[in-house]
Short mmCIF file of C-alpha atoms in Angstrom, two decimals:
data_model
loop_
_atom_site.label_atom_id
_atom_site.label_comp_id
_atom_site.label_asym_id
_atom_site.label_seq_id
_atom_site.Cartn_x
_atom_site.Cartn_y
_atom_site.Cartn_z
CA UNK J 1 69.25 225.20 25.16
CA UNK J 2 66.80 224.12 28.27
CA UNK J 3 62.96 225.05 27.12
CA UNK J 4 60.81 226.57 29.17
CA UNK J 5 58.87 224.17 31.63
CA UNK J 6 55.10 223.39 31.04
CA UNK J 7 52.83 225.62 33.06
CA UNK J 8 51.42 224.15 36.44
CA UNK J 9 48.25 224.50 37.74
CA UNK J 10 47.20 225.61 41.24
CA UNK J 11 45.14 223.00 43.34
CA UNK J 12 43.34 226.52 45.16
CA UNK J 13 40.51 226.33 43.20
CA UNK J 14 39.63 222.63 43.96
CA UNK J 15 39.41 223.82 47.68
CA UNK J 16 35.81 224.22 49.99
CA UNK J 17 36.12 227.64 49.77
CA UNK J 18 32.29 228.43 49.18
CA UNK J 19 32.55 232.01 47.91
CA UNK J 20 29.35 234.10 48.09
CA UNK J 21 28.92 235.65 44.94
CA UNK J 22 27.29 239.22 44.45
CA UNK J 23 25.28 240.08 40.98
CA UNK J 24 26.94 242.84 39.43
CA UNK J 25 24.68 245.20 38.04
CA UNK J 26 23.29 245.34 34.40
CA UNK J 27 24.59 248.83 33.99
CA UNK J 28 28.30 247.71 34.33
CA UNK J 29 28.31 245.02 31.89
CA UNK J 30 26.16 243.72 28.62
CA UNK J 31 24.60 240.68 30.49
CA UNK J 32 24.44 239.65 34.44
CA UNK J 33 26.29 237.68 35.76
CA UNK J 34 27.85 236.50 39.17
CA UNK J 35 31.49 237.86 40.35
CA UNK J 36 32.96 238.56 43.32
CA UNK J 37 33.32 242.04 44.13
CA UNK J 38 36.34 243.45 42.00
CA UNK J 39 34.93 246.81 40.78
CA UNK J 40 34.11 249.64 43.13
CA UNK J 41 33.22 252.03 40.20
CA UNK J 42 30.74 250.53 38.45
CA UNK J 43 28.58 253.54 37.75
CA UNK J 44 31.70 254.69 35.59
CA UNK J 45 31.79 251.98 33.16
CA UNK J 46 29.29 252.98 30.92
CA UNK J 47 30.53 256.49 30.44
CA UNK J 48 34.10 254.77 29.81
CA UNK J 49 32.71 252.61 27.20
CA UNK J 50 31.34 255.87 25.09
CA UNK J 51 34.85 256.68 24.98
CA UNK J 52 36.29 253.00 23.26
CA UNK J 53 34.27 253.59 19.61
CA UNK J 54 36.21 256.53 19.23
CA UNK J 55 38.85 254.34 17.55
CA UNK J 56 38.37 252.39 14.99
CA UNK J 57 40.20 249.00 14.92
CA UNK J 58 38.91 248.38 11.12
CA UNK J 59 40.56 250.65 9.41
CA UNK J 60 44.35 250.07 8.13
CA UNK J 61 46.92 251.38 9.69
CA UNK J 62 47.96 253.15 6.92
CA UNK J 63 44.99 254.91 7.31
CA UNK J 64 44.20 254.95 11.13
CA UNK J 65 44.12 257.27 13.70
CA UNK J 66 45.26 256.79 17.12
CA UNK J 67 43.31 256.20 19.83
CA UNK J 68 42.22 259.60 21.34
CA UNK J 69 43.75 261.71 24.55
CA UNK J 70 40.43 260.34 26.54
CA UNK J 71 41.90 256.80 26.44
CA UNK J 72 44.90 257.95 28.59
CA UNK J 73 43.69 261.00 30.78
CA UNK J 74 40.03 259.68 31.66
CA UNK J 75 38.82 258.07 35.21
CA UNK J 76 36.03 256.23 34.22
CA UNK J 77 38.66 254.70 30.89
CA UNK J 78 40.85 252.82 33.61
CA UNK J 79 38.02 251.14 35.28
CA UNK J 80 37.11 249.90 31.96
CA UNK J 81 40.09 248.90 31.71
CA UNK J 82 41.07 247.20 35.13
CA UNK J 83 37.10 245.64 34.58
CA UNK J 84 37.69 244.26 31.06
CA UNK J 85 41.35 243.94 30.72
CA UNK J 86 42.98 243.59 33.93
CA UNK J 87 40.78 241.28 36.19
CA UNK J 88 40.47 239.05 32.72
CA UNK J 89 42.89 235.93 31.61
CA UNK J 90 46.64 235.72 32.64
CA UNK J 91 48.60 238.33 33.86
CA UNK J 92 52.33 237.85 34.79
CA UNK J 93 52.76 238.87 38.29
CA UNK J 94 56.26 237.55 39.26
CA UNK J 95 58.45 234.46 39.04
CA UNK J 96 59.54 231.35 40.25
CA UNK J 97 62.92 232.41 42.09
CA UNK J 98 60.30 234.30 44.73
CA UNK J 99 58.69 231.16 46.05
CA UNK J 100 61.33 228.45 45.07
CA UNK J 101 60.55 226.65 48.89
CA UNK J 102 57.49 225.76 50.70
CA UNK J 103 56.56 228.82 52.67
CA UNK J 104 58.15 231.33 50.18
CA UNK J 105 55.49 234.06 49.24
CA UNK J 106 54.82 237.40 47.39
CA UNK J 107 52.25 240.32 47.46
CA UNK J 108 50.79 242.60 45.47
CA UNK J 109 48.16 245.00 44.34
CA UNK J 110 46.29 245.23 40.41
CA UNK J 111 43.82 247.65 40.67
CA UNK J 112 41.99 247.27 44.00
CA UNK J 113 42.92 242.96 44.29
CA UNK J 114 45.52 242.84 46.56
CA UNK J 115 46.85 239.10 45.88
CA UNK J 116 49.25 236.50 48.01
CA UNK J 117 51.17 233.84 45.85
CA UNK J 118 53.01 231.20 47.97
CA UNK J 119 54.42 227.73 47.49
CA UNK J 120 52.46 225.44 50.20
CA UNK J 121 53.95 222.02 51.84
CA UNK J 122 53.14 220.00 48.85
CA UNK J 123 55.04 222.40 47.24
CA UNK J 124 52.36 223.22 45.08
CA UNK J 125 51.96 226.99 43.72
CA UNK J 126 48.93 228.71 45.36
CA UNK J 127 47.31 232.53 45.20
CA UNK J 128 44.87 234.00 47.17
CA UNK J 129 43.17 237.20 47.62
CA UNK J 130 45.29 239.04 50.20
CA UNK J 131 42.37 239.66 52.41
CA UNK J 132 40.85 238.76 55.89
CA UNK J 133 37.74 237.15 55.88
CA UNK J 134 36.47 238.21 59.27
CA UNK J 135 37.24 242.01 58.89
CA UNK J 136 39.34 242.34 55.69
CA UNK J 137 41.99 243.18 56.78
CA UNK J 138 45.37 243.02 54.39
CA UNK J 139 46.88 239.26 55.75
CA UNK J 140 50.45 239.71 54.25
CA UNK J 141 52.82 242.56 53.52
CA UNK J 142 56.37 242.21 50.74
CA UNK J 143 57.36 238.58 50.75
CA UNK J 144 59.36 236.48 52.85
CA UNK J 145 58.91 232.60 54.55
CA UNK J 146 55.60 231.84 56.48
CA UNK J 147 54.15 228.43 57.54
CA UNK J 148 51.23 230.11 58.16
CA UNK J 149 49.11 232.98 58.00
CA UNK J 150 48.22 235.12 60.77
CA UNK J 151 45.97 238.20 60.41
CA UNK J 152 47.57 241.36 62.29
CA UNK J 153 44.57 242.41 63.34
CA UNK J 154 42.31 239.53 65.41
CA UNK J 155 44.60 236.87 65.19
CA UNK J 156 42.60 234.99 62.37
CA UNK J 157 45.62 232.05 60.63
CA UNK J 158 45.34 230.47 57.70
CA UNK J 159 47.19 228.03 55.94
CA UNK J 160 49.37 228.27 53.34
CA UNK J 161 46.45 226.36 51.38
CA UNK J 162 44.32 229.10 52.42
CA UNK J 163 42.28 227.07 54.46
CA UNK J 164 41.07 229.00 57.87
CA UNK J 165 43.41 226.97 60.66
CA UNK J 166 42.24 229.57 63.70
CA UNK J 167 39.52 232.01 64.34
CA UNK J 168 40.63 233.90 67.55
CA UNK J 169 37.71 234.63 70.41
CA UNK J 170 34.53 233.51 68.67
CA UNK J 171 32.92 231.96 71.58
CA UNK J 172 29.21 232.32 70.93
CA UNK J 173 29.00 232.58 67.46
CA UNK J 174 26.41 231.24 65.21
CA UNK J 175 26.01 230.05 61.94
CA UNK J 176 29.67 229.69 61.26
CA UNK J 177 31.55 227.06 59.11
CA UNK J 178 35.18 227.36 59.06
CA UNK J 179 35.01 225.71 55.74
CA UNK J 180 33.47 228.90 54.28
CA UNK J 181 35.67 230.92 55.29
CA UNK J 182 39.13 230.43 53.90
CA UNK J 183 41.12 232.41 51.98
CA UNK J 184 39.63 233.13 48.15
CA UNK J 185 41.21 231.64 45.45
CA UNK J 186 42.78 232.62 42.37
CA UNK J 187 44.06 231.27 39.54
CA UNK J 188 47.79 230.72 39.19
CA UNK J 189 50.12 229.02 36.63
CA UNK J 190 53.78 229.36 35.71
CA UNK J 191 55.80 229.31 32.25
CA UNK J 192 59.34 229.65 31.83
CA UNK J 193 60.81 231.54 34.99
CA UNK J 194 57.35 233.68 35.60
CA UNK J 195 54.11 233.16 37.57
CA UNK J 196 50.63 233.86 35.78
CA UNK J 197 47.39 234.86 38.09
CA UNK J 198 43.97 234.94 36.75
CA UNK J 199 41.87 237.16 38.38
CA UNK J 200 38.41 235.10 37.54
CA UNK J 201 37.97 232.79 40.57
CA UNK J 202 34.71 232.26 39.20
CA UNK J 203 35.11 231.46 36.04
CA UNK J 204 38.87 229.43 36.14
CA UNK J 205 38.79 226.65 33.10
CA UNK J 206 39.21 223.69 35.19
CA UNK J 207 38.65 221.67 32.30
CA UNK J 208 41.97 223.34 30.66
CA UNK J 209 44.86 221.55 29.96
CA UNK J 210 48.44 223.57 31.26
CA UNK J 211 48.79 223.84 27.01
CA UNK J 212 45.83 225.83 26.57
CA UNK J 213 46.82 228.03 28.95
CA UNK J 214 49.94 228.85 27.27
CA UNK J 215 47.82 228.88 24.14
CA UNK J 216 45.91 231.84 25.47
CA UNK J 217 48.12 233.33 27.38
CA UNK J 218 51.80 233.79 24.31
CA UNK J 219 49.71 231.77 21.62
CA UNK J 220 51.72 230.82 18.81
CA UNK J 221 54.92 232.70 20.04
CA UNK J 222 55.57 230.80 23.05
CA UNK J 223 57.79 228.48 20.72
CA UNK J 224 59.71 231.43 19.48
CA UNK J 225 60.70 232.91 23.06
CA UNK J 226 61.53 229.80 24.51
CA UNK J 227 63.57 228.78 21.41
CA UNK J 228 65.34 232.36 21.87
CA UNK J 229 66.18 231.77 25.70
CA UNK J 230 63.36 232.72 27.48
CA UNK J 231 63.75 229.74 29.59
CA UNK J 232 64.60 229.21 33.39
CA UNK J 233 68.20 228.47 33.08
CA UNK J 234 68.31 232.26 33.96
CA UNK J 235 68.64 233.49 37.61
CA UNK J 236 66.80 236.56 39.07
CA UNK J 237 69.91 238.84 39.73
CA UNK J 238 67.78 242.41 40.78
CA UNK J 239 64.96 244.46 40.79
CA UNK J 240 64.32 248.20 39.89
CA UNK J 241 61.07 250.20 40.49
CA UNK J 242 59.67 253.36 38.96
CA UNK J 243 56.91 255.56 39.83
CA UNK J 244 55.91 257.23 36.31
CA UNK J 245 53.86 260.07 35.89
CA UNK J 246 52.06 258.82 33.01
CA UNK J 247 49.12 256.77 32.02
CA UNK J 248 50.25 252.93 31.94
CA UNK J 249 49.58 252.66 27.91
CA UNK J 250 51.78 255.65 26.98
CA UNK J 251 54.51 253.66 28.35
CA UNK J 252 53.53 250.46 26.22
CA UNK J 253 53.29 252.79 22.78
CA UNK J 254 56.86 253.56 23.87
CA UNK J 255 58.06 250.49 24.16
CA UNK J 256 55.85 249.59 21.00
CA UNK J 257 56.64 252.10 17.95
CA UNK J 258 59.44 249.53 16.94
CA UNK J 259 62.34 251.30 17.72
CA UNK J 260 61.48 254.81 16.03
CA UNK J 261 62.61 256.65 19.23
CA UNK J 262 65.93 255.36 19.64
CA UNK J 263 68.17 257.14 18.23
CA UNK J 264 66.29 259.99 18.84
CA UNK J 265 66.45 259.82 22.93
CA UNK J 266 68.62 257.06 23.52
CA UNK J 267 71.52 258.00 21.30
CA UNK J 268 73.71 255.78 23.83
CA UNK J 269 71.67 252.90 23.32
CA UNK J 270 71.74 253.64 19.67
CA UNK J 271 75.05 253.54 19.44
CA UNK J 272 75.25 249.73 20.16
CA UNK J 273 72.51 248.55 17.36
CA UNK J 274 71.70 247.88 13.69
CA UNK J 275 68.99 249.91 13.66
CA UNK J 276 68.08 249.30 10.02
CA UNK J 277 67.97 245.27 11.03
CA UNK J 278 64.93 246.19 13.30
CA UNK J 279 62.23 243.90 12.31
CA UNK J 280 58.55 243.37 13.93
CA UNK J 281 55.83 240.58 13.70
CA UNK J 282 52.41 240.38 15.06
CA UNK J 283 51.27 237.02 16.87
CA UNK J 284 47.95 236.23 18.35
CA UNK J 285 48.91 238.34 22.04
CA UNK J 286 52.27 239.53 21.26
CA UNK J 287 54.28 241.32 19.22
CA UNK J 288 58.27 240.50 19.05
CA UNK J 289 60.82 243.39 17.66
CA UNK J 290 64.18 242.50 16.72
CA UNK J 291 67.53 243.60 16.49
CA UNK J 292 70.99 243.12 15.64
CA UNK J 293 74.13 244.44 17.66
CA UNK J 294 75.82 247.39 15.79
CA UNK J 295 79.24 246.57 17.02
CA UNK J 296 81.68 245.13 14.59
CA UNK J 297 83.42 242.34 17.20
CA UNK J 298 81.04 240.69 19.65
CA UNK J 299 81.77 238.92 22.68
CA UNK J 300 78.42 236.78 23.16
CA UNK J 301 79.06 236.31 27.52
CA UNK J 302 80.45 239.77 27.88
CA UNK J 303 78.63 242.59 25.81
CA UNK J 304 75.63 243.29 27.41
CA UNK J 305 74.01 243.79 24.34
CA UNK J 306 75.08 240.83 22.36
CA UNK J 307 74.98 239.98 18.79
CA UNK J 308 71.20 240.59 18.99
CA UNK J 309 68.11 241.67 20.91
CA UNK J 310 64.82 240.40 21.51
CA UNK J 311 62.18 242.65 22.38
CA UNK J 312 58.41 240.45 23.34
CA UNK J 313 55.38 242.30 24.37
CA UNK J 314 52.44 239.98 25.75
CA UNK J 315 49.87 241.74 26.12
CA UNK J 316 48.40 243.75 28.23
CA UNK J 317 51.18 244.91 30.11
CA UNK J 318 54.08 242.66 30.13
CA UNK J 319 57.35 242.81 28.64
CA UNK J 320 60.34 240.54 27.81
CA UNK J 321 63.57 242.05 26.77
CA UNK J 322 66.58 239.03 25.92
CA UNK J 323 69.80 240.22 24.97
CA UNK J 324 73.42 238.77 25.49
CA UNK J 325 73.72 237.38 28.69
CA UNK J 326 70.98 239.01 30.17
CA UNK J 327 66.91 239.36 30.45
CA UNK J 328 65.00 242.41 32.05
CA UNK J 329 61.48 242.31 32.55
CA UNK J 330 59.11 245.48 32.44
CA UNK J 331 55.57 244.93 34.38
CA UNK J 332 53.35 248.45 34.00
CA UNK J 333 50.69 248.30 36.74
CA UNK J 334 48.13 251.15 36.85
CA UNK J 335 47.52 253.38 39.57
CA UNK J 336 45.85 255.99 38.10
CA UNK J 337 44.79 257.78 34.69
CA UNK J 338 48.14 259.54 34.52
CA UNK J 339 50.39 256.96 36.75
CA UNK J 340 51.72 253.68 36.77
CA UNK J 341 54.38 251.79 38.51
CA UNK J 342 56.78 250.20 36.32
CA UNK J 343 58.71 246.69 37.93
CA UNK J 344 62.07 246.00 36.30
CA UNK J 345 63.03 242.55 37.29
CA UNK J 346 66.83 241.41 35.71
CA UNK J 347 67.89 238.32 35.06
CA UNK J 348 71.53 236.81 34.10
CA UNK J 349 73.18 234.10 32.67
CA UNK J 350 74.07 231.26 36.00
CA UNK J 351 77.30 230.68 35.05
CA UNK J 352 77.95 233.95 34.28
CA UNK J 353 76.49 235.22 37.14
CA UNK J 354 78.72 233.41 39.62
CA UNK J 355 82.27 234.27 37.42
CA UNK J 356 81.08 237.80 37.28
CA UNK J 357 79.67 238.17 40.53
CA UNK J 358 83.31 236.58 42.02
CA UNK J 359 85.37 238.25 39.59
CA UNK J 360 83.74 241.19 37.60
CA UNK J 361 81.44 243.05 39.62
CA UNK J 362 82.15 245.89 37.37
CA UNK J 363 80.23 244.45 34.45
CA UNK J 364 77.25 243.83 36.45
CA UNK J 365 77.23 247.39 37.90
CA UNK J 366 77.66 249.00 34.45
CA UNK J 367 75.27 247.12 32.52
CA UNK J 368 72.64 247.78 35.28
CA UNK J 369 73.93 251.47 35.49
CA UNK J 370 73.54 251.57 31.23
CA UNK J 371 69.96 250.27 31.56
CA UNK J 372 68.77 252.37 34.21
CA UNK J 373 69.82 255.43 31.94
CA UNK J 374 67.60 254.43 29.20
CA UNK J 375 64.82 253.92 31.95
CA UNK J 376 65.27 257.70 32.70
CA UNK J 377 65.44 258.70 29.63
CA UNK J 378 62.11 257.04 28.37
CA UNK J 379 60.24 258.61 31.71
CA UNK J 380 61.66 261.99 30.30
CA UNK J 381 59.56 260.63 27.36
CA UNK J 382 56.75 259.41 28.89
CA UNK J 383 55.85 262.34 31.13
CA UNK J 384 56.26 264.57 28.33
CA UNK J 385 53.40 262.83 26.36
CA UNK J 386 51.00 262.27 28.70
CA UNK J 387 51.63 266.01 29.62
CA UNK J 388 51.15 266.91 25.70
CA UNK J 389 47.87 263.96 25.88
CA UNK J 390 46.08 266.38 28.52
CA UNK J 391 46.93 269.87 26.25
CA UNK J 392 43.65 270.96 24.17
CA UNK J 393 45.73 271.21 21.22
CA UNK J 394 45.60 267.81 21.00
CA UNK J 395 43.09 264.95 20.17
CA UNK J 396 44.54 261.74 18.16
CA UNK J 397 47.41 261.33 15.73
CA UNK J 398 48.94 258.92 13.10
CA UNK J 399 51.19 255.53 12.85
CA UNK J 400 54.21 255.29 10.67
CA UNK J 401 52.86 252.35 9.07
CA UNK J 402 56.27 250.36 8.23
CA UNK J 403 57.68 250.47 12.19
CA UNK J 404 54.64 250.79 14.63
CA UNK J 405 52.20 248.28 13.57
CA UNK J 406 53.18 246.42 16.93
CA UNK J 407 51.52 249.94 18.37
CA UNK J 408 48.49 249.53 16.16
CA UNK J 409 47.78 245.98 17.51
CA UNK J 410 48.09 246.86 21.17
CA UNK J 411 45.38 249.10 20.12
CA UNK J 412 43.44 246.69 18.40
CA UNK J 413 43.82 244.59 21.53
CA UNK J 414 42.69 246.79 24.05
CA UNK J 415 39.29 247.98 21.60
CA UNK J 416 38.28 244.07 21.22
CA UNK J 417 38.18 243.74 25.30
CA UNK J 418 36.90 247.16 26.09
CA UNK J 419 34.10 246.02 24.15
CA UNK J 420 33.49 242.75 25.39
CA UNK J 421 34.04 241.16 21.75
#
């Protein structure tokens, strides 16, 4: 089985780009320091922090409670959250099929950082805040092929090393150095099939070898996915989108309480596994839940579901789901306290792929048609929790200890950052 490649590093942050840094205030975190501008709501930070002590990571989770309605129906919670969580470490953003050439690029938008990721003429990965630097305007829209990058707006092109190539109509300007203004930097990295950004320009660990940041990003599991074909032998085959009415975590408990809900709301799904083989452990960042197929013959290339399943959640938002022939993605981006955008991004067997694709179209169709009716039936879920998470009647509740302790550490998780530990 082909293991997943070692990560690569961007050369964007070894650029001339000299980025002027503003203070952030003392108010929005415990000591000063010097970031660019990624929060717009400081002033609600502190009032969001109040909120994080009201669960206590120390106690058992025999014992716990959950973490209270504020922590998925307040404003000033998400900006803690996009502040401490978000705009911190690796998050997965994509993957390599989008920028396989030099030229190839993707957008996007966490929080208020609207990022570009593209593959430059060296053929070297690259990301960039997706942003103007004469009057800010947005530079790129979707993804597509560029050799360069031309502002809509004045004209302003960059390259795709996000160095500034053309500064339309500036006759008579002063003080200008075209060296300061190019495109600003981000982190970005790849394992397996995906692409990693890191959101801290200012603070990227050139120092790091690619290993550590695997090591901080999957930890000890990496071994264990790419052992259990989390690899890029896979080709991208689709991609499904879903606008949630829901907080972003309600949708991670879902996918986290180890299987309880299943044959509750997805009695199809159900139907098709062992549920008593379901099994969960706890790594560093990430929590893996297993199962085996329920069916009594198996045909490995042709059941969707396989002999068994493989269910990885890295944290904070990002989840892998192997089974049979196939891999779907989940990526849960906030845009509010009670929305997020879920990304479903499939992924199939090659050879596979090309039989079925010449031969069984069927299969594909059904298996996509199968998952998307799970997908609807966890928003039914979803939306009917955070609805219940805004009634007065109620305030926090319990884990079944033996099955959601994958829940419990996503918890644990999100505490340790919101409080800058």
């Amino acid at each position: 089985m082909m293991l997943v490649k070692p990560l690569h590093f961007s050369q964007s942050f070894q650029q001339n780009n000299k980025i002027k840094a503003i203070p952030l205030l003392k108010s929005c975190l415990h000591k000063p320091r010097f970031v660019l501008n990624i929060s717009s709501s400081c002033n609600l930070i502190p009032e969001g922090r109040l909120l994080v002590d009201e669960f206590n990571p120390k106690i058992p989770v025999e014992k716990a409670l959950t973490p209270p309605s504020s922590w998925y129906t307040h404003p000033s919670f998400l900006q803690l959250e996009l502040d401490r969580v978000f705009y911190k470490g690796w998050q997965a953003v994509g993957y390599n099929e989008q920028i396989k050439e030099s030229g190839d690029f993707f957008t996007g938008r966490l929080g208020n950082i609207e990022y570009l990721v593209c593959r430059d003429d060296n053929g070297e990965l690259q990301a960039f805040h997706n942003v103007c630097r004469h009057h800010a305007s947005l530079l790129a829209f979707g993804s597509g092929k560029k050799a360069c990058f031309t502002c809509p707006y004045h004209g302003w092109t960059y390259g795709l090393d996000g160095k500034l190539l053309k500064a339309t109509r500036i006759t008579g300007i002063q003080n200008f150095n075209v060296n300061e203004f190019g495109l600003v930097p981000l982190g970005v990295a790849s394992w397996g099939p995906f692409i990693l950004l890191n959101m801290e320009s200012e603070n990227f660990p050139h120092q790091q070898s690619p290993s550590n940041v695997c090591t901080e990003w999957l930890g000890s599991a990496s071994e264990i996915l790419s052992v259990n074909g989390v690899d890029s032998s896979l080709t991208y085959l689709c991609r499904r989108e879903y606008i949630i009415e829901c907080n972003w975590k309600v949708f991670c408990d879902n996918y986290l309480d180890g299987g309880y809900h299943v044959p509750y709301a997805h009695k199809g799904l159900a139907s098709g596994l062992n549920l008593e083989s379901y099994s969960t452990s706890v790594f560093e960042k990430v929590s893996i839940q297993r199962c085996d197929s329920g069916q009594v013959e198996i045909h490995e290339d042709t059941d969707r579901l396989g002999s068994k399943a493989l269910y990885a959640f890295i944290y904070p938002n990002f989840m892998i789901n192997r089974y049979g022939p196939w891999m779907d993605t989940n990526l849960v981006l906030p845009l509010g306290p009670r929305k997020c955008k879920v990304i479903f991004d499939y992924f199939l067997d090659p050879l596979l792929k090309f039989v079925l694709l010449q031969d069984d179209k069927e299969f594909i169709e059904t298996s996509l048609k199968d998952s998307e009716s799970v997908q609807d039936e966890d928003i039914f879920l979803c939306e009917a929790v955070q609805k219940g998470l805004e009634s007065p009647a109620y305030s926090s509740g319990r884990y079944a200890p033996a099955i959601e302790k994958a829940m419990h550490h996503f918890h644990c998780l999100l505490h340790k950052n919101l409080v800058n530990e």
